[in-house]
């Protein structure tokens, strides 16, 4: 084989290889951003990238000035925010989200098992007659009105700093005029207690959960559940 044939063979092989990688890479990117990947996304478990410490001095010293400046710029732009468990002062700002239910009437069901012991409840059930008014435990914005097989009629209310979501489930109906994007105040009527979803008709109640998340996480992404019971009963 002469030199010209060898060069042509190399060029053709390189071209075909590049085309294969482009097609394969595009498929991987498309799959990674598809709706089917929502169940695989857990922002609360993602740890921020570590910042260079004093012990990394040798590694940084090995870079030239331009590389060191680039590393510093990237590090400054990292989002190192983390979720935080609400403290007692936050609890004092909350109201029991079911009308005429006293704090002393609440029961801590956060750690109860569900689905035959395969998962934890991670919420509290507030028992009340069907049709009892459900009110906002705290202020925020209605991020989503959603109906699911398990939760029935649900409401996701997101706090002003976007780090907390109050989740209300098994509602019988929404309050008239309630819309996504609406700002709600503490104590504002959101709907009524019911048994929608997988709740028993014989035991209407509000399933109330507090979720700690990150500012840019979507309402449907998994988040850190916080026990509402001590927050609602602390005084």
mmCIF file with all atom_site columns, C-alpha atoms in Angstrom:
data_model
loop_
_atom_site.group_PDB
_atom_site.id
_atom_site.type_symbol
_atom_site.label_atom_id
_atom_site.label_alt_id
_atom_site.label_comp_id
_atom_site.label_asym_id
_atom_site.label_entity_id
_atom_site.label_seq_id
_atom_site.pdbx_PDB_ins_code
_atom_site.Cartn_x
_atom_site.Cartn_y
_atom_site.Cartn_z
_atom_site.occupancy
_atom_site.B_iso_or_equiv
_atom_site.pdbx_formal_charge
_atom_site.auth_seq_id
_atom_site.auth_comp_id
_atom_site.auth_asym_id
_atom_site.auth_atom_id
_atom_site.pdbx_PDB_model_num
ATOM 1   C CA . UNK A 1 1   ? 0.000   0.000  0.000  1.00 0.00 ? 1   UNK A CA 1
ATOM 2   C CA . UNK A 1 2   ? 1.521   3.338  -1.012 1.00 0.00 ? 2   UNK A CA 1
ATOM 3   C CA . UNK A 1 3   ? 1.626   6.435  1.143  1.00 0.00 ? 3   UNK A CA 1
ATOM 4   C CA . UNK A 1 4   ? -1.435  8.026  -0.547 1.00 0.00 ? 4   UNK A CA 1
ATOM 5   C CA . UNK A 1 5   ? -3.584  4.962  0.134  1.00 0.00 ? 5   UNK A CA 1
ATOM 6   C CA . UNK A 1 6   ? -2.477  4.921  3.772  1.00 0.00 ? 6   UNK A CA 1
ATOM 7   C CA . UNK A 1 7   ? -3.384  8.589  4.230  1.00 0.00 ? 7   UNK A CA 1
ATOM 8   C CA . UNK A 1 8   ? -6.824  8.055  2.661  1.00 0.00 ? 8   UNK A CA 1
ATOM 9   C CA . UNK A 1 9   ? -7.434  5.050  4.916  1.00 0.00 ? 9   UNK A CA 1
ATOM 10  C CA . UNK A 1 10  ? -6.530  7.056  8.023  1.00 0.00 ? 10  UNK A CA 1
ATOM 11  C CA . UNK A 1 11  ? -8.764  9.995  7.021  1.00 0.00 ? 11  UNK A CA 1
ATOM 12  C CA . UNK A 1 12  ? -11.774 7.769  6.256  1.00 0.00 ? 12  UNK A CA 1
ATOM 13  C CA . UNK A 1 13  ? -11.371 5.805  9.507  1.00 0.00 ? 13  UNK A CA 1
ATOM 14  C CA . UNK A 1 14  ? -11.105 8.984  11.576 1.00 0.00 ? 14  UNK A CA 1
ATOM 15  C CA . UNK A 1 15  ? -14.183 10.468 9.891  1.00 0.00 ? 15  UNK A CA 1
ATOM 16  C CA . UNK A 1 16  ? -16.318 7.377  10.510 1.00 0.00 ? 16  UNK A CA 1
ATOM 17  C CA . UNK A 1 17  ? -15.183 7.160  14.144 1.00 0.00 ? 17  UNK A CA 1
ATOM 18  C CA . UNK A 1 18  ? -16.052 10.824 14.768 1.00 0.00 ? 18  UNK A CA 1
ATOM 19  C CA . UNK A 1 19  ? -19.511 10.368 13.244 1.00 0.00 ? 19  UNK A CA 1
ATOM 20  C CA . UNK A 1 20  ? -20.232 7.369  15.487 1.00 0.00 ? 20  UNK A CA 1
ATOM 21  C CA . UNK A 1 21  ? -19.198 9.258  18.619 1.00 0.00 ? 21  UNK A CA 1
ATOM 22  C CA . UNK A 1 22  ? -21.337 12.284 17.672 1.00 0.00 ? 22  UNK A CA 1
ATOM 23  C CA . UNK A 1 23  ? -24.446 10.119 17.184 1.00 0.00 ? 23  UNK A CA 1
ATOM 24  C CA . UNK A 1 24  ? -23.838 8.105  20.381 1.00 0.00 ? 24  UNK A CA 1
ATOM 25  C CA . UNK A 1 25  ? -23.089 11.217 22.424 1.00 0.00 ? 25  UNK A CA 1
ATOM 26  C CA . UNK A 1 26  ? -26.244 12.945 21.228 1.00 0.00 ? 26  UNK A CA 1
ATOM 27  C CA . UNK A 1 27  ? -28.353 9.952  22.228 1.00 0.00 ? 27  UNK A CA 1
ATOM 28  C CA . UNK A 1 28  ? -26.839 9.906  25.722 1.00 0.00 ? 28  UNK A CA 1
ATOM 29  C CA . UNK A 1 29  ? -27.505 13.617 26.219 1.00 0.00 ? 29  UNK A CA 1
ATOM 30  C CA . UNK A 1 30  ? -31.101 13.258 25.018 1.00 0.00 ? 30  UNK A CA 1
ATOM 31  C CA . UNK A 1 31  ? -31.725 10.330 27.367 1.00 0.00 ? 31  UNK A CA 1
ATOM 32  C CA . UNK A 1 32  ? -30.161 12.130 30.327 1.00 0.00 ? 32  UNK A CA 1
ATOM 33  C CA . UNK A 1 33  ? -32.516 15.093 29.972 1.00 0.00 ? 33  UNK A CA 1
ATOM 34  C CA . UNK A 1 34  ? -35.713 13.161 29.213 1.00 0.00 ? 34  UNK A CA 1
ATOM 35  C CA . UNK A 1 35  ? -38.770 13.040 31.474 1.00 0.00 ? 35  UNK A CA 1
ATOM 36  C CA . UNK A 1 36  ? -38.043 9.384  32.204 1.00 0.00 ? 36  UNK A CA 1
ATOM 37  C CA . UNK A 1 37  ? -34.964 10.460 34.143 1.00 0.00 ? 37  UNK A CA 1
ATOM 38  C CA . UNK A 1 38  ? -36.959 12.433 36.733 1.00 0.00 ? 38  UNK A CA 1
ATOM 39  C CA . UNK A 1 39  ? -37.077 9.470  39.095 1.00 0.00 ? 39  UNK A CA 1
ATOM 40  C CA . UNK A 1 40  ? -33.281 9.222  38.922 1.00 0.00 ? 40  UNK A CA 1
ATOM 41  C CA . UNK A 1 41  ? -32.695 12.867 39.873 1.00 0.00 ? 41  UNK A CA 1
ATOM 42  C CA . UNK A 1 42  ? -32.038 13.543 43.537 1.00 0.00 ? 42  UNK A CA 1
ATOM 43  C CA . UNK A 1 43  ? -30.776 17.119 44.003 1.00 0.00 ? 43  UNK A CA 1
ATOM 44  C CA . UNK A 1 44  ? -30.821 16.831 47.773 1.00 0.00 ? 44  UNK A CA 1
ATOM 45  C CA . UNK A 1 45  ? -28.160 14.124 47.621 1.00 0.00 ? 45  UNK A CA 1
ATOM 46  C CA . UNK A 1 46  ? -25.810 16.075 45.374 1.00 0.00 ? 46  UNK A CA 1
ATOM 47  C CA . UNK A 1 47  ? -22.848 17.449 47.314 1.00 0.00 ? 47  UNK A CA 1
ATOM 48  C CA . UNK A 1 48  ? -21.147 20.658 46.134 1.00 0.00 ? 48  UNK A CA 1
ATOM 49  C CA . UNK A 1 49  ? -17.728 20.341 44.568 1.00 0.00 ? 49  UNK A CA 1
ATOM 50  C CA . UNK A 1 50  ? -14.942 20.870 47.123 1.00 0.00 ? 50  UNK A CA 1
ATOM 51  C CA . UNK A 1 51  ? -13.033 24.137 47.092 1.00 0.00 ? 51  UNK A CA 1
ATOM 52  C CA . UNK A 1 52  ? -9.202  24.111 47.013 1.00 0.00 ? 52  UNK A CA 1
ATOM 53  C CA . UNK A 1 53  ? -7.834  24.020 50.556 1.00 0.00 ? 53  UNK A CA 1
ATOM 54  C CA . UNK A 1 54  ? -4.457  24.969 51.967 1.00 0.00 ? 54  UNK A CA 1
ATOM 55  C CA . UNK A 1 55  ? -3.433  21.322 51.657 1.00 0.00 ? 55  UNK A CA 1
ATOM 56  C CA . UNK A 1 56  ? -3.909  21.643 47.888 1.00 0.00 ? 56  UNK A CA 1
ATOM 57  C CA . UNK A 1 57  ? -1.161  24.251 47.611 1.00 0.00 ? 57  UNK A CA 1
ATOM 58  C CA . UNK A 1 58  ? 1.253   21.917 45.832 1.00 0.00 ? 58  UNK A CA 1
ATOM 59  C CA . UNK A 1 59  ? -1.335  21.104 43.158 1.00 0.00 ? 59  UNK A CA 1
ATOM 60  C CA . UNK A 1 60  ? -2.157  24.791 42.602 1.00 0.00 ? 60  UNK A CA 1
ATOM 61  C CA . UNK A 1 61  ? 1.527   25.766 42.567 1.00 0.00 ? 61  UNK A CA 1
ATOM 62  C CA . UNK A 1 62  ? 2.003   23.397 39.661 1.00 0.00 ? 62  UNK A CA 1
ATOM 63  C CA . UNK A 1 63  ? -0.289  25.502 37.462 1.00 0.00 ? 63  UNK A CA 1
ATOM 64  C CA . UNK A 1 64  ? 0.762   28.508 35.469 1.00 0.00 ? 64  UNK A CA 1
ATOM 65  C CA . UNK A 1 65  ? -0.827  31.896 36.212 1.00 0.00 ? 65  UNK A CA 1
ATOM 66  C CA . UNK A 1 66  ? -3.575  31.586 33.580 1.00 0.00 ? 66  UNK A CA 1
ATOM 67  C CA . UNK A 1 67  ? -4.614  28.092 34.735 1.00 0.00 ? 67  UNK A CA 1
ATOM 68  C CA . UNK A 1 68  ? -4.624  29.200 38.387 1.00 0.00 ? 68  UNK A CA 1
ATOM 69  C CA . UNK A 1 69  ? -6.833  32.200 37.570 1.00 0.00 ? 69  UNK A CA 1
ATOM 70  C CA . UNK A 1 70  ? -9.236  29.963 35.629 1.00 0.00 ? 70  UNK A CA 1
ATOM 71  C CA . UNK A 1 71  ? -9.479  27.548 38.577 1.00 0.00 ? 71  UNK A CA 1
ATOM 72  C CA . UNK A 1 72  ? -10.168 30.426 40.968 1.00 0.00 ? 72  UNK A CA 1
ATOM 73  C CA . UNK A 1 73  ? -12.898 31.823 38.700 1.00 0.00 ? 73  UNK A CA 1
ATOM 74  C CA . UNK A 1 74  ? -14.608 28.448 38.412 1.00 0.00 ? 74  UNK A CA 1
ATOM 75  C CA . UNK A 1 75  ? -14.444 27.892 42.155 1.00 0.00 ? 75  UNK A CA 1
ATOM 76  C CA . UNK A 1 76  ? -15.985 31.301 42.834 1.00 0.00 ? 76  UNK A CA 1
ATOM 77  C CA . UNK A 1 77  ? -18.912 30.420 40.585 1.00 0.00 ? 77  UNK A CA 1
ATOM 78  C CA . UNK A 1 78  ? -19.806 27.118 42.230 1.00 0.00 ? 78  UNK A CA 1
ATOM 79  C CA . UNK A 1 79  ? -23.176 26.832 43.940 1.00 0.00 ? 79  UNK A CA 1
ATOM 80  C CA . UNK A 1 80  ? -22.237 25.515 47.366 1.00 0.00 ? 80  UNK A CA 1
ATOM 81  C CA . UNK A 1 81  ? -25.675 26.059 48.947 1.00 0.00 ? 81  UNK A CA 1
ATOM 82  C CA . UNK A 1 82  ? -27.105 23.255 51.063 1.00 0.00 ? 82  UNK A CA 1
ATOM 83  C CA . UNK A 1 83  ? -30.529 22.451 52.451 1.00 0.00 ? 83  UNK A CA 1
ATOM 84  C CA . UNK A 1 84  ? -31.155 23.374 56.075 1.00 0.00 ? 84  UNK A CA 1
ATOM 85  C CA . UNK A 1 85  ? -33.568 21.881 58.591 1.00 0.00 ? 85  UNK A CA 1
ATOM 86  C CA . UNK A 1 86  ? -36.013 24.536 59.868 1.00 0.00 ? 86  UNK A CA 1
ATOM 87  C CA . UNK A 1 87  ? -35.340 25.634 63.422 1.00 0.00 ? 87  UNK A CA 1
ATOM 88  C CA . UNK A 1 88  ? -37.805 26.244 66.233 1.00 0.00 ? 88  UNK A CA 1
ATOM 89  C CA . UNK A 1 89  ? -38.334 29.873 65.209 1.00 0.00 ? 89  UNK A CA 1
ATOM 90  C CA . UNK A 1 90  ? -39.584 28.652 61.829 1.00 0.00 ? 90  UNK A CA 1
ATOM 91  C CA . UNK A 1 91  ? -42.058 26.371 63.582 1.00 0.00 ? 91  UNK A CA 1
ATOM 92  C CA . UNK A 1 92  ? -43.452 29.267 65.582 1.00 0.00 ? 92  UNK A CA 1
ATOM 93  C CA . UNK A 1 93  ? -44.364 30.949 62.299 1.00 0.00 ? 93  UNK A CA 1
ATOM 94  C CA . UNK A 1 94  ? -46.487 27.993 61.150 1.00 0.00 ? 94  UNK A CA 1
ATOM 95  C CA . UNK A 1 95  ? -50.151 27.335 61.825 1.00 0.00 ? 95  UNK A CA 1
ATOM 96  C CA . UNK A 1 96  ? -51.875 23.950 61.900 1.00 0.00 ? 96  UNK A CA 1
ATOM 97  C CA . UNK A 1 97  ? -53.027 23.558 58.284 1.00 0.00 ? 97  UNK A CA 1
ATOM 98  C CA . UNK A 1 98  ? -56.494 22.212 59.156 1.00 0.00 ? 98  UNK A CA 1
ATOM 99  C CA . UNK A 1 99  ? -59.081 24.578 60.583 1.00 0.00 ? 99  UNK A CA 1
ATOM 100 C CA . UNK A 1 100 ? -60.208 23.990 64.194 1.00 0.00 ? 100 UNK A CA 1
ATOM 101 C CA . UNK A 1 101 ? -57.500 21.371 64.845 1.00 0.00 ? 101 UNK A CA 1
ATOM 102 C CA . UNK A 1 102 ? -55.428 22.226 67.915 1.00 0.00 ? 102 UNK A CA 1
ATOM 103 C CA . UNK A 1 103 ? -51.703 21.586 68.178 1.00 0.00 ? 103 UNK A CA 1
ATOM 104 C CA . UNK A 1 104 ? -52.393 19.166 71.023 1.00 0.00 ? 104 UNK A CA 1
ATOM 105 C CA . UNK A 1 105 ? -54.624 17.136 68.690 1.00 0.00 ? 105 UNK A CA 1
ATOM 106 C CA . UNK A 1 106 ? -51.755 16.318 66.332 1.00 0.00 ? 106 UNK A CA 1
ATOM 107 C CA . UNK A 1 107 ? -50.102 12.903 66.204 1.00 0.00 ? 107 UNK A CA 1
ATOM 108 C CA . UNK A 1 108 ? -46.545 12.241 65.056 1.00 0.00 ? 108 UNK A CA 1
ATOM 109 C CA . UNK A 1 109 ? -46.836 9.768  62.154 1.00 0.00 ? 109 UNK A CA 1
ATOM 110 C CA . UNK A 1 110 ? -43.656 10.887 60.392 1.00 0.00 ? 110 UNK A CA 1
ATOM 111 C CA . UNK A 1 111 ? -41.720 7.659  61.046 1.00 0.00 ? 111 UNK A CA 1
ATOM 112 C CA . UNK A 1 112 ? -44.641 5.290  60.514 1.00 0.00 ? 112 UNK A CA 1
ATOM 113 C CA . UNK A 1 113 ? -44.145 2.631  57.864 1.00 0.00 ? 113 UNK A CA 1
ATOM 114 C CA . UNK A 1 114 ? -46.150 2.511  54.663 1.00 0.00 ? 114 UNK A CA 1
ATOM 115 C CA . UNK A 1 115 ? -46.552 0.093  51.741 1.00 0.00 ? 115 UNK A CA 1
ATOM 116 C CA . UNK A 1 116 ? -46.008 -2.946 53.930 1.00 0.00 ? 116 UNK A CA 1
ATOM 117 C CA . UNK A 1 117 ? -42.921 -1.503 55.574 1.00 0.00 ? 117 UNK A CA 1
ATOM 118 C CA . UNK A 1 118 ? -41.119 -0.693 52.330 1.00 0.00 ? 118 UNK A CA 1
ATOM 119 C CA . UNK A 1 119 ? -40.996 3.052  53.018 1.00 0.00 ? 119 UNK A CA 1
ATOM 120 C CA . UNK A 1 120 ? -41.504 5.659  55.719 1.00 0.00 ? 120 UNK A CA 1
ATOM 121 C CA . UNK A 1 121 ? -44.495 7.981  55.840 1.00 0.00 ? 121 UNK A CA 1
ATOM 122 C CA . UNK A 1 122 ? -42.340 11.157 56.061 1.00 0.00 ? 122 UNK A CA 1
ATOM 123 C CA . UNK A 1 123 ? -45.405 13.329 56.737 1.00 0.00 ? 123 UNK A CA 1
ATOM 124 C CA . UNK A 1 124 ? -48.128 13.689 59.335 1.00 0.00 ? 124 UNK A CA 1
ATOM 125 C CA . UNK A 1 125 ? -51.792 12.812 58.874 1.00 0.00 ? 125 UNK A CA 1
ATOM 126 C CA . UNK A 1 126 ? -54.167 15.384 60.342 1.00 0.00 ? 126 UNK A CA 1
ATOM 127 C CA . UNK A 1 127 ? -57.529 13.744 60.855 1.00 0.00 ? 127 UNK A CA 1
ATOM 128 C CA . UNK A 1 128 ? -60.667 15.826 60.306 1.00 0.00 ? 128 UNK A CA 1
ATOM 129 C CA . UNK A 1 129 ? -64.163 15.436 58.862 1.00 0.00 ? 129 UNK A CA 1
ATOM 130 C CA . UNK A 1 130 ? -64.480 15.587 55.111 1.00 0.00 ? 130 UNK A CA 1
ATOM 131 C CA . UNK A 1 131 ? -65.006 19.161 53.968 1.00 0.00 ? 131 UNK A CA 1
ATOM 132 C CA . UNK A 1 132 ? -63.036 20.777 56.808 1.00 0.00 ? 132 UNK A CA 1
ATOM 133 C CA . UNK A 1 133 ? -61.056 23.753 55.521 1.00 0.00 ? 133 UNK A CA 1
ATOM 134 C CA . UNK A 1 134 ? -57.367 23.251 54.753 1.00 0.00 ? 134 UNK A CA 1
ATOM 135 C CA . UNK A 1 135 ? -55.333 26.437 55.223 1.00 0.00 ? 135 UNK A CA 1
ATOM 136 C CA . UNK A 1 136 ? -51.770 27.414 54.338 1.00 0.00 ? 136 UNK A CA 1
ATOM 137 C CA . UNK A 1 137 ? -49.365 26.482 57.137 1.00 0.00 ? 137 UNK A CA 1
ATOM 138 C CA . UNK A 1 138 ? -47.094 29.304 56.000 1.00 0.00 ? 138 UNK A CA 1
ATOM 139 C CA . UNK A 1 139 ? -46.841 31.910 53.246 1.00 0.00 ? 139 UNK A CA 1
ATOM 140 C CA . UNK A 1 140 ? -45.528 31.129 49.793 1.00 0.00 ? 140 UNK A CA 1
ATOM 141 C CA . UNK A 1 141 ? -46.422 30.631 46.169 1.00 0.00 ? 141 UNK A CA 1
ATOM 142 C CA . UNK A 1 142 ? -48.550 27.846 44.747 1.00 0.00 ? 142 UNK A CA 1
ATOM 143 C CA . UNK A 1 143 ? -46.065 26.098 42.517 1.00 0.00 ? 143 UNK A CA 1
ATOM 144 C CA . UNK A 1 144 ? -48.237 23.176 41.457 1.00 0.00 ? 144 UNK A CA 1
ATOM 145 C CA . UNK A 1 145 ? -51.798 21.895 41.644 1.00 0.00 ? 145 UNK A CA 1
ATOM 146 C CA . UNK A 1 146 ? -51.512 18.223 40.836 1.00 0.00 ? 146 UNK A CA 1
ATOM 147 C CA . UNK A 1 147 ? -53.646 15.087 40.920 1.00 0.00 ? 147 UNK A CA 1
ATOM 148 C CA . UNK A 1 148 ? -51.915 11.735 41.429 1.00 0.00 ? 148 UNK A CA 1
ATOM 149 C CA . UNK A 1 149 ? -53.040 8.166  42.059 1.00 0.00 ? 149 UNK A CA 1
ATOM 150 C CA . UNK A 1 150 ? -51.479 8.152  45.527 1.00 0.00 ? 150 UNK A CA 1
ATOM 151 C CA . UNK A 1 151 ? -51.955 11.716 46.740 1.00 0.00 ? 151 UNK A CA 1
ATOM 152 C CA . UNK A 1 152 ? -55.203 12.519 44.973 1.00 0.00 ? 152 UNK A CA 1
ATOM 153 C CA . UNK A 1 153 ? -55.728 16.281 44.788 1.00 0.00 ? 153 UNK A CA 1
ATOM 154 C CA . UNK A 1 154 ? -52.475 17.870 45.972 1.00 0.00 ? 154 UNK A CA 1
ATOM 155 C CA . UNK A 1 155 ? -50.957 21.323 46.401 1.00 0.00 ? 155 UNK A CA 1
ATOM 156 C CA . UNK A 1 156 ? -47.276 22.291 46.412 1.00 0.00 ? 156 UNK A CA 1
ATOM 157 C CA . UNK A 1 157 ? -46.628 25.666 48.090 1.00 0.00 ? 157 UNK A CA 1
ATOM 158 C CA . UNK A 1 158 ? -43.066 26.976 47.797 1.00 0.00 ? 158 UNK A CA 1
ATOM 159 C CA . UNK A 1 159 ? -41.517 29.433 50.237 1.00 0.00 ? 159 UNK A CA 1
ATOM 160 C CA . UNK A 1 160 ? -40.218 32.833 49.176 1.00 0.00 ? 160 UNK A CA 1
ATOM 161 C CA . UNK A 1 161 ? -36.587 31.703 49.318 1.00 0.00 ? 161 UNK A CA 1
ATOM 162 C CA . UNK A 1 162 ? -37.553 28.601 47.252 1.00 0.00 ? 162 UNK A CA 1
ATOM 163 C CA . UNK A 1 163 ? -35.887 26.242 49.750 1.00 0.00 ? 163 UNK A CA 1
ATOM 164 C CA . UNK A 1 164 ? -39.015 24.826 51.373 1.00 0.00 ? 164 UNK A CA 1
ATOM 165 C CA . UNK A 1 165 ? -42.110 23.160 49.913 1.00 0.00 ? 165 UNK A CA 1
ATOM 166 C CA . UNK A 1 166 ? -45.288 22.530 51.887 1.00 0.00 ? 166 UNK A CA 1
ATOM 167 C CA . UNK A 1 167 ? -47.159 19.569 50.422 1.00 0.00 ? 167 UNK A CA 1
ATOM 168 C CA . UNK A 1 168 ? -50.894 19.066 50.990 1.00 0.00 ? 168 UNK A CA 1
ATOM 169 C CA . UNK A 1 169 ? -52.515 15.823 49.805 1.00 0.00 ? 169 UNK A CA 1
ATOM 170 C CA . UNK A 1 170 ? -55.807 13.843 49.760 1.00 0.00 ? 170 UNK A CA 1
ATOM 171 C CA . UNK A 1 171 ? -57.858 17.032 49.354 1.00 0.00 ? 171 UNK A CA 1
ATOM 172 C CA . UNK A 1 172 ? -61.540 16.785 48.520 1.00 0.00 ? 172 UNK A CA 1
ATOM 173 C CA . UNK A 1 173 ? -61.485 20.014 46.507 1.00 0.00 ? 173 UNK A CA 1
ATOM 174 C CA . UNK A 1 174 ? -59.466 23.165 45.895 1.00 0.00 ? 174 UNK A CA 1
ATOM 175 C CA . UNK A 1 175 ? -60.584 26.557 47.142 1.00 0.00 ? 175 UNK A CA 1
ATOM 176 C CA . UNK A 1 176 ? -62.447 28.457 44.394 1.00 0.00 ? 176 UNK A CA 1
ATOM 177 C CA . UNK A 1 177 ? -60.099 30.523 42.237 1.00 0.00 ? 177 UNK A CA 1
ATOM 178 C CA . UNK A 1 178 ? -56.915 28.817 43.456 1.00 0.00 ? 178 UNK A CA 1
ATOM 179 C CA . UNK A 1 179 ? -54.296 28.935 40.679 1.00 0.00 ? 179 UNK A CA 1
ATOM 180 C CA . UNK A 1 180 ? -50.649 28.071 40.122 1.00 0.00 ? 180 UNK A CA 1
ATOM 181 C CA . UNK A 1 181 ? -48.355 31.050 40.615 1.00 0.00 ? 181 UNK A CA 1
ATOM 182 C CA . UNK A 1 182 ? -50.706 32.593 43.181 1.00 0.00 ? 182 UNK A CA 1
ATOM 183 C CA . UNK A 1 183 ? -49.185 34.042 46.334 1.00 0.00 ? 183 UNK A CA 1
ATOM 184 C CA . UNK A 1 184 ? -50.834 32.813 49.531 1.00 0.00 ? 184 UNK A CA 1
ATOM 185 C CA . UNK A 1 185 ? -50.589 34.104 53.086 1.00 0.00 ? 185 UNK A CA 1
ATOM 186 C CA . UNK A 1 186 ? -50.376 32.050 56.257 1.00 0.00 ? 186 UNK A CA 1
ATOM 187 C CA . UNK A 1 187 ? -53.827 30.809 57.201 1.00 0.00 ? 187 UNK A CA 1
ATOM 188 C CA . UNK A 1 188 ? -55.334 31.358 53.755 1.00 0.00 ? 188 UNK A CA 1
ATOM 189 C CA . UNK A 1 189 ? -57.888 28.727 52.717 1.00 0.00 ? 189 UNK A CA 1
ATOM 190 C CA . UNK A 1 190 ? -56.498 26.298 50.139 1.00 0.00 ? 190 UNK A CA 1
ATOM 191 C CA . UNK A 1 191 ? -59.193 23.633 49.952 1.00 0.00 ? 191 UNK A CA 1
ATOM 192 C CA . UNK A 1 192 ? -60.917 20.980 52.028 1.00 0.00 ? 192 UNK A CA 1
ATOM 193 C CA . UNK A 1 193 ? -59.998 17.722 53.748 1.00 0.00 ? 193 UNK A CA 1
ATOM 194 C CA . UNK A 1 194 ? -60.907 14.600 51.808 1.00 0.00 ? 194 UNK A CA 1
ATOM 195 C CA . UNK A 1 195 ? -59.962 11.047 50.900 1.00 0.00 ? 195 UNK A CA 1
ATOM 196 C CA . UNK A 1 196 ? -58.782 11.445 47.321 1.00 0.00 ? 196 UNK A CA 1
ATOM 197 C CA . UNK A 1 197 ? -55.970 9.261  46.021 1.00 0.00 ? 197 UNK A CA 1
ATOM 198 C CA . UNK A 1 198 ? -55.211 6.168  48.078 1.00 0.00 ? 198 UNK A CA 1
ATOM 199 C CA . UNK A 1 199 ? -56.714 7.486  51.340 1.00 0.00 ? 199 UNK A CA 1
ATOM 200 C CA . UNK A 1 200 ? -59.537 5.560  52.965 1.00 0.00 ? 200 UNK A CA 1
ATOM 201 C CA . UNK A 1 201 ? -63.058 6.960  52.637 1.00 0.00 ? 201 UNK A CA 1
ATOM 202 C CA . UNK A 1 202 ? -63.573 6.007  56.291 1.00 0.00 ? 202 UNK A CA 1
ATOM 203 C CA . UNK A 1 203 ? -60.663 8.160  57.482 1.00 0.00 ? 203 UNK A CA 1
ATOM 204 C CA . UNK A 1 204 ? -60.555 11.519 55.692 1.00 0.00 ? 204 UNK A CA 1
ATOM 205 C CA . UNK A 1 205 ? -57.438 13.483 56.554 1.00 0.00 ? 205 UNK A CA 1
ATOM 206 C CA . UNK A 1 206 ? -54.807 15.903 55.333 1.00 0.00 ? 206 UNK A CA 1
ATOM 207 C CA . UNK A 1 207 ? -51.421 14.423 54.486 1.00 0.00 ? 207 UNK A CA 1
ATOM 208 C CA . UNK A 1 208 ? -49.039 17.294 55.256 1.00 0.00 ? 208 UNK A CA 1
ATOM 209 C CA . UNK A 1 209 ? -45.316 17.201 54.463 1.00 0.00 ? 209 UNK A CA 1
ATOM 210 C CA . UNK A 1 210 ? -42.466 19.696 54.652 1.00 0.00 ? 210 UNK A CA 1
ATOM 211 C CA . UNK A 1 211 ? -39.745 19.260 52.055 1.00 0.00 ? 211 UNK A CA 1
ATOM 212 C CA . UNK A 1 212 ? -36.345 20.937 52.078 1.00 0.00 ? 212 UNK A CA 1
ATOM 213 C CA . UNK A 1 213 ? -34.945 21.384 48.576 1.00 0.00 ? 213 UNK A CA 1
ATOM 214 C CA . UNK A 1 214 ? -32.640 23.616 46.549 1.00 0.00 ? 214 UNK A CA 1
ATOM 215 C CA . UNK A 1 215 ? -33.646 26.875 44.909 1.00 0.00 ? 215 UNK A CA 1
ATOM 216 C CA . UNK A 1 216 ? -33.469 25.574 41.343 1.00 0.00 ? 216 UNK A CA 1
ATOM 217 C CA . UNK A 1 217 ? -34.978 22.119 41.947 1.00 0.00 ? 217 UNK A CA 1
ATOM 218 C CA . UNK A 1 218 ? -38.346 21.350 40.355 1.00 0.00 ? 218 UNK A CA 1
ATOM 219 C CA . UNK A 1 219 ? -41.426 20.577 42.455 1.00 0.00 ? 219 UNK A CA 1
ATOM 220 C CA . UNK A 1 220 ? -41.416 16.930 41.355 1.00 0.00 ? 220 UNK A CA 1
ATOM 221 C CA . UNK A 1 221 ? -37.777 16.220 42.211 1.00 0.00 ? 221 UNK A CA 1
ATOM 222 C CA . UNK A 1 222 ? -36.997 14.225 45.370 1.00 0.00 ? 222 UNK A CA 1
ATOM 223 C CA . UNK A 1 223 ? -36.193 16.374 48.403 1.00 0.00 ? 223 UNK A CA 1
ATOM 224 C CA . UNK A 1 224 ? -35.330 16.059 52.094 1.00 0.00 ? 224 UNK A CA 1
ATOM 225 C CA . UNK A 1 225 ? -38.430 15.432 54.203 1.00 0.00 ? 225 UNK A CA 1
ATOM 226 C CA . UNK A 1 226 ? -38.584 17.267 57.535 1.00 0.00 ? 226 UNK A CA 1
ATOM 227 C CA . UNK A 1 227 ? -40.880 16.150 60.352 1.00 0.00 ? 227 UNK A CA 1
ATOM 228 C CA . UNK A 1 228 ? -43.705 18.735 60.611 1.00 0.00 ? 228 UNK A CA 1
ATOM 229 C CA . UNK A 1 229 ? -44.844 17.520 64.040 1.00 0.00 ? 229 UNK A CA 1
ATOM 230 C CA . UNK A 1 230 ? -42.228 19.209 66.280 1.00 0.00 ? 230 UNK A CA 1
ATOM 231 C CA . UNK A 1 231 ? -42.440 22.366 64.183 1.00 0.00 ? 231 UNK A CA 1
ATOM 232 C CA . UNK A 1 232 ? -46.223 22.601 64.472 1.00 0.00 ? 232 UNK A CA 1
ATOM 233 C CA . UNK A 1 233 ? -46.291 21.754 68.189 1.00 0.00 ? 233 UNK A CA 1
ATOM 234 C CA . UNK A 1 234 ? -43.311 23.842 69.342 1.00 0.00 ? 234 UNK A CA 1
ATOM 235 C CA . UNK A 1 235 ? -44.196 26.945 71.359 1.00 0.00 ? 235 UNK A CA 1
#
